[in-house]
Amino acid sequence: MLPSIGLIESIYQELLPELRIESIDPHDPVEVHHIPYPWRLIGRGNYAAVVYHPDHPNQVVKIYAPGRPGFEEEVEVYRRLGSHPAFSECLYAGEGFLILKRLYGMTLYDCLSLGVRIPEQVIRDIDQALDYARGRGLYPHDVHGRNVMMREGRGLVVDVSDFLHEETCSKWNDLKKAYYWLYRPLLSPLRLRVPYFILDIVRKSYRLISRLASRYLRVRRFRRKWN
């Protein structure tokens, strides 16, 4: 499924000249200051914003914020992934933007906040999708609750932009531990809703702890090297 000429023309003539996005902190979602009508915002990542046109609802446009890297790497990731039901597909790559097949669903982050039950099949689907990516020479990275979705009880992986990063990333394994140790025995049976501000506190605390742990391990390796 290729994007229509009309969509591509609208991107160059309407969207790109008027869109205003800014990445203030690489660890926080980009700020979207202006989107031209009738384009609509569908999501914000740490490096890019995702929008769509009402006349083309099954395709989205991911646009990188000025000064943020990763565009070429993401194009390569989608080339390696090819077609898989748990991933999107890149239909067109322009200068700093991608046209992607739209994935419908709800992020696990939103599921927790709204009290929507997350079945175990979702976790298994994402595990299998990440194994598939590894088999295509990729390194699943930065897979967390905002980057994975659920649709009709099945799991989807939304953001693959960092899948060329070879360094170890434990975010998905840590999320799975929280799912089996906390979510399934406590939150799921009670249908508890976790407010967004608490989820944000947990997210930022996890990020801080991860940074401190990484620094600690680097210091230990340095000391061992010189002792």
CSV table of C-alpha atoms in Angstrom, one decimal:
chain,number,residue,atom,x,y,z
A,1,MET,CA,0.0,0.0,0.0
A,2,LEU,CA,1.7,3.1,-1.2
A,3,PRO,CA,0.7,6.6,-0.1
A,4,SER,CA,-1.3,8.7,-2.6
A,5,ILE,CA,0.2,11.6,-4.5
A,6,GLY,CA,-2.3,13.8,-2.8
A,7,LEU,CA,-1.1,12.9,0.6
A,8,ILE,CA,2.6,13.5,-0.3
A,9,GLU,CA,1.7,16.9,-1.9
A,10,SER,CA,-0.3,17.9,1.2
A,11,ILE,CA,2.7,17.1,3.4
A,12,TYR,CA,5.1,19.3,1.4
A,13,GLN,CA,2.7,22.1,0.6
A,14,GLU,CA,0.6,22.3,3.9
A,15,LEU,CA,2.1,20.4,6.7
A,16,LEU,CA,5.9,21.0,6.6
A,17,PRO,CA,5.8,24.7,6.0
A,18,GLU,CA,3.5,25.4,9.0
A,19,LEU,CA,4.2,22.6,11.5
A,20,ARG,CA,6.1,23.8,14.6
A,21,ILE,CA,7.6,21.2,16.9
A,22,GLU,CA,10.5,21.4,19.4
A,23,SER,CA,12.5,18.9,21.4
A,24,ILE,CA,13.5,20.5,24.6
A,25,ASP,CA,14.7,17.4,26.5
A,26,PRO,CA,15.7,14.2,24.7
A,27,HIS,CA,14.2,12.2,27.5
A,28,ASP,CA,10.7,13.9,27.3
A,29,PRO,CA,8.2,14.0,24.4
A,30,VAL,CA,8.6,16.8,21.9
A,31,GLU,CA,6.5,20.0,22.2
A,32,VAL,CA,4.1,20.6,19.4
A,33,HIS,CA,3.4,24.3,19.1
A,34,HIS,CA,1.3,24.4,15.9
A,35,ILE,CA,-0.3,22.0,13.4
A,36,PRO,CA,-2.0,23.3,10.3
A,37,TYR,CA,-5.7,22.5,9.7
A,38,PRO,CA,-6.9,19.8,9.0
A,39,TRP,CA,-3.9,17.8,10.2
A,40,ARG,CA,-4.3,16.2,13.6
A,41,LEU,CA,-1.8,15.1,16.3
A,42,ILE,CA,-1.9,11.5,17.2
A,43,GLY,CA,1.2,11.1,19.3
A,44,ARG,CA,4.5,12.5,20.6
A,45,GLY,CA,7.8,10.7,21.0
A,46,ASN,CA,11.0,11.9,22.4
A,47,TYR,CA,12.4,12.9,19.0
A,48,ALA,CA,9.3,13.2,16.7
A,49,ALA,CA,5.6,13.9,16.5
A,50,VAL,CA,3.1,11.7,14.7
A,51,VAL,CA,0.2,13.3,12.8
A,52,TYR,CA,-2.4,12.3,10.3
A,53,HIS,CA,-4.7,13.8,7.7
A,54,PRO,CA,-8.5,13.0,8.0
A,55,ASP,CA,-8.6,12.2,4.3
A,56,HIS,CA,-5.9,9.5,4.8
A,57,PRO,CA,-6.8,8.0,8.2
A,58,ASN,CA,-4.9,4.7,7.7
A,59,GLN,CA,-1.5,6.4,7.2
A,60,VAL,CA,0.4,8.6,9.6
A,61,VAL,CA,3.3,11.0,9.2
A,62,LYS,CA,6.2,10.9,11.7
A,63,ILE,CA,8.2,14.1,11.6
A,64,TYR,CA,11.5,14.5,13.5
A,65,ALA,CA,12.0,17.6,15.5
A,66,PRO,CA,14.8,19.9,14.3
A,67,GLY,CA,18.2,18.9,15.5
A,68,ARG,CA,17.2,15.4,16.6
A,69,PRO,CA,19.0,12.4,15.1
A,70,GLY,CA,17.7,9.0,14.2
A,71,PHE,CA,15.8,9.5,10.9
A,72,GLU,CA,18.1,7.5,8.7
A,73,GLU,CA,18.4,4.8,11.3
A,74,GLU,CA,14.6,4.4,11.5
A,75,VAL,CA,14.4,4.1,7.7
A,76,GLU,CA,16.9,1.2,7.9
A,77,VAL,CA,15.0,-0.4,10.7
A,78,TYR,CA,11.8,-0.5,8.7
A,79,ARG,CA,13.7,-1.9,5.7
A,80,ARG,CA,14.9,-4.8,7.8
A,81,LEU,CA,11.6,-5.4,9.5
A,82,GLY,CA,9.6,-5.8,6.2
A,83,SER,CA,6.1,-6.9,6.9
A,84,HIS,CA,5.0,-8.2,10.3
A,85,PRO,CA,1.6,-7.9,12.0
A,86,ALA,CA,3.0,-6.4,15.2
A,87,PHE,CA,4.9,-3.6,13.5
A,88,SER,CA,4.1,-0.7,11.3
A,89,GLU,CA,5.6,-0.4,7.8
A,90,CYS,CA,7.4,2.5,6.2
A,91,LEU,CA,5.5,3.5,3.0
A,92,TYR,CA,7.5,6.6,2.1
A,93,ALA,CA,10.6,8.4,3.4
A,94,GLY,CA,11.1,12.1,2.8
A,95,GLU,CA,13.5,14.6,4.3
A,96,GLY,CA,13.1,14.2,8.0
A,97,PHE,CA,9.7,12.5,7.9
A,98,LEU,CA,8.2,9.0,7.3
A,99,ILE,CA,4.8,8.0,6.1
A,100,LEU,CA,3.9,4.9,8.1
A,101,LYS,CA,1.0,2.4,8.1
A,102,ARG,CA,-1.2,3.4,11.0
A,103,LEU,CA,-1.5,1.0,14.0
A,104,TYR,CA,-4.7,1.3,15.9
A,105,GLY,CA,-5.0,0.5,19.6
A,106,MET,CA,-4.3,1.7,23.1
A,107,THR,CA,-0.9,2.0,24.7
A,108,LEU,CA,-0.2,-0.1,27.8
A,109,TYR,CA,0.5,3.2,29.5
A,110,ASP,CA,-3.1,4.4,28.8
A,111,CYS,CA,-4.5,0.9,29.7
A,112,LEU,CA,-3.0,1.3,33.2
A,113,SER,CA,-4.5,4.8,33.6
A,114,LEU,CA,-7.9,3.8,32.3
A,115,GLY,CA,-8.2,0.5,34.1
A,116,VAL,CA,-8.4,-1.5,30.8
A,117,ARG,CA,-7.4,-5.1,31.4
A,118,ILE,CA,-4.1,-6.2,29.6
A,119,PRO,CA,-4.3,-10.0,28.8
A,120,GLU,CA,-1.1,-12.0,28.9
A,121,GLN,CA,-1.4,-12.7,25.1
A,122,VAL,CA,-0.4,-9.0,24.6
A,123,ILE,CA,2.9,-9.7,26.4
A,124,ARG,CA,3.5,-12.9,24.5
A,125,ASP,CA,2.8,-11.2,21.1
A,126,ILE,CA,5.3,-8.4,21.9
A,127,ASP,CA,7.9,-11.0,23.0
A,128,GLN,CA,7.5,-12.8,19.7
A,129,ALA,CA,7.7,-9.6,17.7
A,130,LEU,CA,10.9,-8.6,19.4
A,131,ASP,CA,12.4,-12.1,18.7
A,132,TYR,CA,11.4,-11.6,15.1
A,133,ALA,CA,13.2,-8.2,15.0
A,134,ARG,CA,16.4,-9.8,16.5
A,135,GLY,CA,16.2,-12.4,13.8
A,136,ARG,CA,16.3,-9.6,11.2
A,137,GLY,CA,19.6,-8.2,12.7
A,138,LEU,CA,18.0,-5.7,15.0
A,139,TYR,CA,18.3,-4.9,18.7
A,140,PRO,CA,15.0,-4.1,20.4
A,141,HIS,CA,15.7,-0.9,22.4
A,142,ASP,CA,13.6,1.5,24.4
A,143,VAL,CA,10.5,-0.7,24.5
A,144,HIS,CA,8.3,0.6,27.3
A,145,GLY,CA,4.6,1.2,28.1
A,146,ARG,CA,4.2,4.2,25.8
A,147,ASN,CA,5.8,2.4,22.8
A,148,VAL,CA,3.7,-0.8,22.8
A,149,MET,CA,-0.1,-1.1,22.2
A,150,MET,CA,-3.0,-3.4,22.6
A,151,ARG,CA,-5.7,-4.0,20.0
A,152,GLU,CA,-8.4,-6.6,20.4
A,153,GLY,CA,-6.3,-8.4,22.9
A,154,ARG,CA,-3.2,-8.6,20.8
A,155,GLY,CA,0.1,-6.8,21.2
A,156,LEU,CA,1.7,-4.2,18.9
A,157,VAL,CA,5.1,-2.5,18.9
A,158,VAL,CA,4.7,1.2,17.9
A,159,ASP,CA,8.2,2.8,18.1
A,160,VAL,CA,11.2,1.0,16.5
A,161,SER,CA,13.4,4.0,16.0
A,162,ASP,CA,16.2,2.8,18.4
A,163,PHE,CA,16.4,-0.8,17.1
A,164,LEU,CA,19.9,-0.3,15.7
A,165,HIS,CA,21.3,0.5,19.1
A,166,GLU,CA,23.4,-2.5,20.1
A,167,GLU,CA,23.8,-1.6,23.8
A,168,THR,CA,21.7,-3.6,26.3
A,169,CYS,CA,18.3,-2.2,27.2
A,170,SER,CA,16.3,-3.8,30.0
A,171,LYS,CA,13.1,-1.7,29.8
A,172,TRP,CA,10.9,-4.4,28.2
A,173,ASN,CA,12.2,-7.0,30.7
A,174,ASP,CA,11.6,-4.7,33.6
A,175,LEU,CA,8.1,-3.9,32.3
A,176,LYS,CA,7.3,-7.7,32.1
A,177,LYS,CA,8.5,-8.2,35.6
A,178,ALA,CA,6.1,-5.4,36.8
A,179,TYR,CA,3.3,-7.1,34.7
A,180,TYR,CA,3.7,-10.5,36.3
A,181,TRP,CA,4.7,-9.4,39.8
A,182,LEU,CA,2.4,-6.4,40.3
A,183,TYR,CA,-0.1,-6.0,37.6
A,184,ARG,CA,-1.5,-9.5,37.3
A,185,PRO,CA,-1.9,-10.3,41.0
A,186,LEU,CA,-3.0,-6.8,42.1
A,187,LEU,CA,-4.0,-4.2,39.6
A,188,SER,CA,-5.7,-6.4,37.0
A,189,PRO,CA,-8.2,-8.3,39.4
A,190,LEU,CA,-9.2,-5.0,41.1
A,191,ARG,CA,-9.3,-3.1,37.8
A,192,LEU,CA,-7.4,-0.3,39.6
A,193,ARG,CA,-6.8,2.9,37.6
A,194,VAL,CA,-3.3,4.5,38.0
A,195,PRO,CA,-3.5,8.3,37.4
A,196,TYR,CA,-1.2,9.7,34.8
A,197,PHE,CA,0.7,11.8,37.3
A,198,ILE,CA,1.6,8.7,39.3
A,199,LEU,CA,2.7,6.9,36.1
A,200,ASP,CA,4.9,9.9,35.2
A,201,ILE,CA,6.5,9.8,38.6
A,202,VAL,CA,7.2,6.1,38.2
A,203,ARG,CA,8.6,6.7,34.7
A,204,LYS,CA,10.9,9.5,35.8
A,205,SER,CA,12.0,7.6,38.9
A,206,TYR,CA,12.8,4.6,36.8
A,207,ARG,CA,14.8,6.7,34.4
A,208,LEU,CA,16.8,8.2,37.3
A,209,ILE,CA,17.5,4.9,38.9
A,210,SER,CA,18.6,3.4,35.5
A,211,ARG,CA,21.0,6.3,35.0
A,212,LEU,CA,22.5,5.9,38.5
A,213,ALA,CA,22.8,2.2,38.0
A,214,SER,CA,24.5,2.7,34.7
A,215,ARG,CA,27.0,5.1,36.2
A,216,TYR,CA,27.7,2.8,39.1
A,217,LEU,CA,28.5,-0.1,36.7
A,218,ARG,CA,30.8,2.1,34.6
A,219,VAL,CA,32.7,3.2,37.7
A,220,ARG,CA,33.0,-0.5,38.9
A,221,ARG,CA,34.4,-1.6,35.5
A,222,PHE,CA,36.9,1.3,35.5
A,223,ARG,CA,38.1,0.4,38.9
A,224,ARG,CA,38.5,-3.2,38.0
A,225,LYS,CA,40.4,-2.3,34.9
A,226,TRP,CA,43.0,-0.2,36.9
A,227,ASN,CA,43.2,-2.4,40.1
